[in-house]
PDB file of C-alpha atoms and ligand atoms in Angstrom:
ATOM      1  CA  UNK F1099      21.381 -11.179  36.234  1.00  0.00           C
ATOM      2  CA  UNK F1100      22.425  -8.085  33.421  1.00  0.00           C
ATOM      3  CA  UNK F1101      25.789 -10.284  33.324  1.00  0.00           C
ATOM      4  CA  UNK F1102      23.894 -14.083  32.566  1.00  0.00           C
ATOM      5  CA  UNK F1103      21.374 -12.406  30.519  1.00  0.00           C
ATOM      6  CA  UNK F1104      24.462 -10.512  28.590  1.00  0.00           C
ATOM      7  CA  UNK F1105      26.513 -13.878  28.193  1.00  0.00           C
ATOM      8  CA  UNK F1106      23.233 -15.367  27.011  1.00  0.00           C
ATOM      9  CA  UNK F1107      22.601 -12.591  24.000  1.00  0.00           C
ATOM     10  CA  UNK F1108      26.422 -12.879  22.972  1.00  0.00           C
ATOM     11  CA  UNK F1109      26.814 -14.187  19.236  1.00  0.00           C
ATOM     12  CA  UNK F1110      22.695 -13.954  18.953  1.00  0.00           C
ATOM     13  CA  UNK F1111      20.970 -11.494  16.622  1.00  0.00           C
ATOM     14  CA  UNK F1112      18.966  -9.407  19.271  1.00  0.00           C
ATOM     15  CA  UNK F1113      16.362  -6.853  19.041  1.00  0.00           C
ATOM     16  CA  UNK F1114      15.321  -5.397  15.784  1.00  0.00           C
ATOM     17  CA  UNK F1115      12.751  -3.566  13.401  1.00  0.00           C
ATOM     18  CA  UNK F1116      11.102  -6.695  12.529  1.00  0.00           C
ATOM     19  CA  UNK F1117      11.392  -8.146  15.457  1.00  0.00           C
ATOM     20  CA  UNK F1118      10.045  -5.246  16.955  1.00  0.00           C
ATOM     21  CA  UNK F1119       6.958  -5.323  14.832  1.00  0.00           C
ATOM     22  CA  UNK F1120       6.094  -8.246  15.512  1.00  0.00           C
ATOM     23  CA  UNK F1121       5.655  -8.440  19.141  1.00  0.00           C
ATOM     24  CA  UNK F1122       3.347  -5.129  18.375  1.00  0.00           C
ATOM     25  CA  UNK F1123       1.563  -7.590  15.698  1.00  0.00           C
ATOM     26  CA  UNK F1124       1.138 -10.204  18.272  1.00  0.00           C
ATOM     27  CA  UNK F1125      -0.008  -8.071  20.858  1.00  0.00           C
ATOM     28  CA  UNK F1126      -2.832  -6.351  19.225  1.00  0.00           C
ATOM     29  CA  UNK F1127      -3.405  -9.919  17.691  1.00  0.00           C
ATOM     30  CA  UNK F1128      -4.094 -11.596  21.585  1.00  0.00           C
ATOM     31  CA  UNK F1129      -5.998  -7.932  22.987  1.00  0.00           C
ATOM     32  CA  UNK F1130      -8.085  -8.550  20.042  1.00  0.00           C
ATOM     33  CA  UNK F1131      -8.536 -11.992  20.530  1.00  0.00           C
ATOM     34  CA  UNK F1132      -9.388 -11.173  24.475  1.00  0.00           C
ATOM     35  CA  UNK F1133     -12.150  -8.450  23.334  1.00  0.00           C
ATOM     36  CA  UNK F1134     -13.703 -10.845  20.728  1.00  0.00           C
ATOM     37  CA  UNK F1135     -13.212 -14.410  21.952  1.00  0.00           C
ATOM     38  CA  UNK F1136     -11.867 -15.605  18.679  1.00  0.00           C
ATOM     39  CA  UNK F1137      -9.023 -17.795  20.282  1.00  0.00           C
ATOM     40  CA  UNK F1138      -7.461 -18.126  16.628  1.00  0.00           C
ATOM     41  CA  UNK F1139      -6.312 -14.808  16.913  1.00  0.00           C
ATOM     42  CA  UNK F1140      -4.976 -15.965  20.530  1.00  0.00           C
ATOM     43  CA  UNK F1141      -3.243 -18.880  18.752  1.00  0.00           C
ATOM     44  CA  UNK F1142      -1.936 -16.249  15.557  1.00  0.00           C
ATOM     45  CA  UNK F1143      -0.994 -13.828  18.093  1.00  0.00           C
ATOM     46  CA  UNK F1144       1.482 -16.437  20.088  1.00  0.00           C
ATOM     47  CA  UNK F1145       2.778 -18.237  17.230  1.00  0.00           C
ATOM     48  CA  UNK F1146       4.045 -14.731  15.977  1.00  0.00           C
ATOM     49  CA  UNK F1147       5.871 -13.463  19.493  1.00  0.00           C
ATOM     50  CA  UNK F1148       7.211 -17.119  19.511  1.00  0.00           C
ATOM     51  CA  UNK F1149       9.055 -16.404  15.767  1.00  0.00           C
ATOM     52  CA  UNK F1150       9.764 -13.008  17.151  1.00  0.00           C
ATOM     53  CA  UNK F1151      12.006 -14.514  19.815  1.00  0.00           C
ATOM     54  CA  UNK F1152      13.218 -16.912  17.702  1.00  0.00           C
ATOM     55  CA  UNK F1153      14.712 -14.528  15.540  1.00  0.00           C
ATOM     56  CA  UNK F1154      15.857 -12.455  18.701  1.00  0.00           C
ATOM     57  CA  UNK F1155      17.682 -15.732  20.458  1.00  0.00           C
ATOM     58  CA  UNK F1156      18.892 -17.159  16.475  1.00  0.00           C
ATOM     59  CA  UNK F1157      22.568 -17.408  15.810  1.00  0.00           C
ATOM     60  CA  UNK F1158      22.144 -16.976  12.081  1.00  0.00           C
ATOM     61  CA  UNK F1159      22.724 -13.242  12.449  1.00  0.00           C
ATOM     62  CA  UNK F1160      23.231 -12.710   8.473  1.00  0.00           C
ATOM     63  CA  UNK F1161      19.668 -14.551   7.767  1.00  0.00           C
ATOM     64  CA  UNK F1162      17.791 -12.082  10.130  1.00  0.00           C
ATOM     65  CA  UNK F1163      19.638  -9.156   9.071  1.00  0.00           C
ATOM     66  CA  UNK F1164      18.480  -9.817   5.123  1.00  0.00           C
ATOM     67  CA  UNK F1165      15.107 -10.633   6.731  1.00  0.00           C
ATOM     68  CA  UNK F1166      15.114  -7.102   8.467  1.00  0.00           C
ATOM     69  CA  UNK F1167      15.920  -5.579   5.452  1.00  0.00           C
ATOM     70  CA  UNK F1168      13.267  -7.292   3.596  1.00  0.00           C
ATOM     71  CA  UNK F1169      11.243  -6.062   6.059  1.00  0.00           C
ATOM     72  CA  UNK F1170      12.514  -2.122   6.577  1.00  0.00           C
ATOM     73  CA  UNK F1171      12.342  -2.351   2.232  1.00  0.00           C
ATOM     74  CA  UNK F1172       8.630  -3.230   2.127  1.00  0.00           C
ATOM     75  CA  UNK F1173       7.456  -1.676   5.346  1.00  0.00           C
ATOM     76  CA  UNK F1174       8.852   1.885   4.491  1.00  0.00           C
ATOM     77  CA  UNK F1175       5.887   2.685   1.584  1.00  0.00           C
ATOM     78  CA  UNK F1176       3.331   1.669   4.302  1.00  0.00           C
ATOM     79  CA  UNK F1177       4.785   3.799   6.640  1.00  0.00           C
ATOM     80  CA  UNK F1178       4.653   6.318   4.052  1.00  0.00           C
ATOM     81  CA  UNK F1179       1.381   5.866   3.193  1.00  0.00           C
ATOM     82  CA  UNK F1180      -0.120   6.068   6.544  1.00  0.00           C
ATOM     83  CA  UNK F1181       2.013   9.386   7.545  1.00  0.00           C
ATOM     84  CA  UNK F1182       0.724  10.689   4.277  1.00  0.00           C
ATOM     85  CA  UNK F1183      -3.083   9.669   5.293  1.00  0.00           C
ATOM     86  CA  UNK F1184      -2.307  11.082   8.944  1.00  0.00           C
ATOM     87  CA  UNK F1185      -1.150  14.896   7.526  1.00  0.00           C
ATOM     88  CA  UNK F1186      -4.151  14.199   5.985  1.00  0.00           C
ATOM     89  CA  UNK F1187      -6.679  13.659   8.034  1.00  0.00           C
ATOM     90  CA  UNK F1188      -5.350  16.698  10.038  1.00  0.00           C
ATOM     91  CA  UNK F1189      -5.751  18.725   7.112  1.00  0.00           C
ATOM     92  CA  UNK F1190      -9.139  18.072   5.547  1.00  0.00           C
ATOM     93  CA  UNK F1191     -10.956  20.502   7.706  1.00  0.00           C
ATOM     94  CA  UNK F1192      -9.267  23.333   5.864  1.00  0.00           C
ATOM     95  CA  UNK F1193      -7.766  21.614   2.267  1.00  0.00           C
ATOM     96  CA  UNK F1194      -9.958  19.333  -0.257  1.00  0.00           C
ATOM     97  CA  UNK F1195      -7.607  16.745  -2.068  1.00  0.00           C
ATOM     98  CA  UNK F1196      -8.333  16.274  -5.873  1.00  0.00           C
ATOM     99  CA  UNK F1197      -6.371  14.020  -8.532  1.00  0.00           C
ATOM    100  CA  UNK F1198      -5.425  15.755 -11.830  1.00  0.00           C
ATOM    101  CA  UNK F1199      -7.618  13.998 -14.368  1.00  0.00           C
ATOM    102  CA  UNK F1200      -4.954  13.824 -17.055  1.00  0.00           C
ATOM    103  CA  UNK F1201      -1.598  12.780 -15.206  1.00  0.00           C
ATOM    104  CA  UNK F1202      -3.095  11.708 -11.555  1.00  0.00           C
ATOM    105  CA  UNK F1203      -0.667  14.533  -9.514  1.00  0.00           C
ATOM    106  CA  UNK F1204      -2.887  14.571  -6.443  1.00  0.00           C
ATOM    107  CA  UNK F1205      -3.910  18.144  -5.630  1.00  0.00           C
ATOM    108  CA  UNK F1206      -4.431  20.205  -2.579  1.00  0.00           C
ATOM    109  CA  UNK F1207      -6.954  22.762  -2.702  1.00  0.00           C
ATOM    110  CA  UNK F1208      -8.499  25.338   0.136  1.00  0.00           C
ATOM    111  CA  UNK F1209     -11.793  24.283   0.992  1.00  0.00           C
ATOM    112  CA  UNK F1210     -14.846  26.580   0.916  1.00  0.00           C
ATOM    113  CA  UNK F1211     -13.914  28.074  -2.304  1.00  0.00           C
ATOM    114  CA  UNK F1212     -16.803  27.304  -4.559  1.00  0.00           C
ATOM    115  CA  UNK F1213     -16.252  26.455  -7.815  1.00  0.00           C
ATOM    116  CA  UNK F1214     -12.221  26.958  -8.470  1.00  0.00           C
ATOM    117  CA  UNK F1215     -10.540  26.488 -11.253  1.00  0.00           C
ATOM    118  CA  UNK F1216      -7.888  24.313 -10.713  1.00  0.00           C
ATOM    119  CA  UNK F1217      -4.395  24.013 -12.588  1.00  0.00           C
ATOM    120  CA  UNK F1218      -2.132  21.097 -12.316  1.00  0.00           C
ATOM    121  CA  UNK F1219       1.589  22.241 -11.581  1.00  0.00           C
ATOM    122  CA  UNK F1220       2.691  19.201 -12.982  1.00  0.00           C
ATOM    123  CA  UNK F1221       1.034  18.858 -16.771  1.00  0.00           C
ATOM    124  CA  UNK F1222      -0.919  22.202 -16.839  1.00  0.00           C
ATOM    125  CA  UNK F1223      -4.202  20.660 -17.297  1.00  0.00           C
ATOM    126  CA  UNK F1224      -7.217  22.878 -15.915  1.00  0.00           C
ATOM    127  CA  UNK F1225     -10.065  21.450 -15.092  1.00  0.00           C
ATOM    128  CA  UNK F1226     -13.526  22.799 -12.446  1.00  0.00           C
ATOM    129  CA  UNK F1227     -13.952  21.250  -9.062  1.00  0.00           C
ATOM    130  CA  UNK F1228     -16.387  22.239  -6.200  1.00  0.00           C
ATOM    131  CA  UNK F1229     -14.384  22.869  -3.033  1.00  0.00           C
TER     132      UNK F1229
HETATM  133 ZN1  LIG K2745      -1.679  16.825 -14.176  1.00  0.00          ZN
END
């Protein structure tokens, strides 16, 4: 079986990043499509796991490896973005988050401060801000 299934995979692409995210994509695509009875998002859901084993199975291992790097290139400021929002979250019970009003530097502040006076590290603006 591991030896068929290793002749099979020889000269294909295989498992990657993209591929990767799109079986998750397809997955929460059919659960949601189970909880809400749209069976579009059935449909969307097994239309993407079908083009994520198509690019597992392909041949044209240069094509999927630009496509993966497409993908890592446009995915990594998402990621960024939601590990940013998720240190975050954590935080907000003790930290308030302000933009500077003159350069946009976002701003951490202790909460429960009162009114602070609050001084940009980045352009040295001050300006007031209830924490
Ligand atoms: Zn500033």
């Amino acid at each position: 079986m591991r030896n068929w299934l290793q002749k099979f995979m020889r000269g294909r692409y295989g498992v990657d990043q993209l591929s990767n995210f799109m079986v998750t994509i397809s997955v929460i695509l059919i659960l949601i499509s189970m909880v809400t009875n749209y069976s579009i998002l059935n449909t969307a859901g097994l239309v993407v796991l079908g083009l994520s084993y198509f690019r597992i199975f392909s041949r044209d291992i240069n094509r999927r490896y630009t496509e993966n790097q497409k993908f890592l290139k446009s995915y990594q400021p998402i990621k960024n973005k939601l590990f940013k929002f998720k240190n975050r979250a954590k935080s907000s019970k003790d930290y308030k988050y302000f933009k500077c009003p003159n350069c946009g530097q976002e701003l951490r502040v202790p909460r429960k401060k009162g009114r602070v006076n609050i001084k940009c590290p980045k352009c040295e603006t001050s300006f007031v801000r209830r924490t």
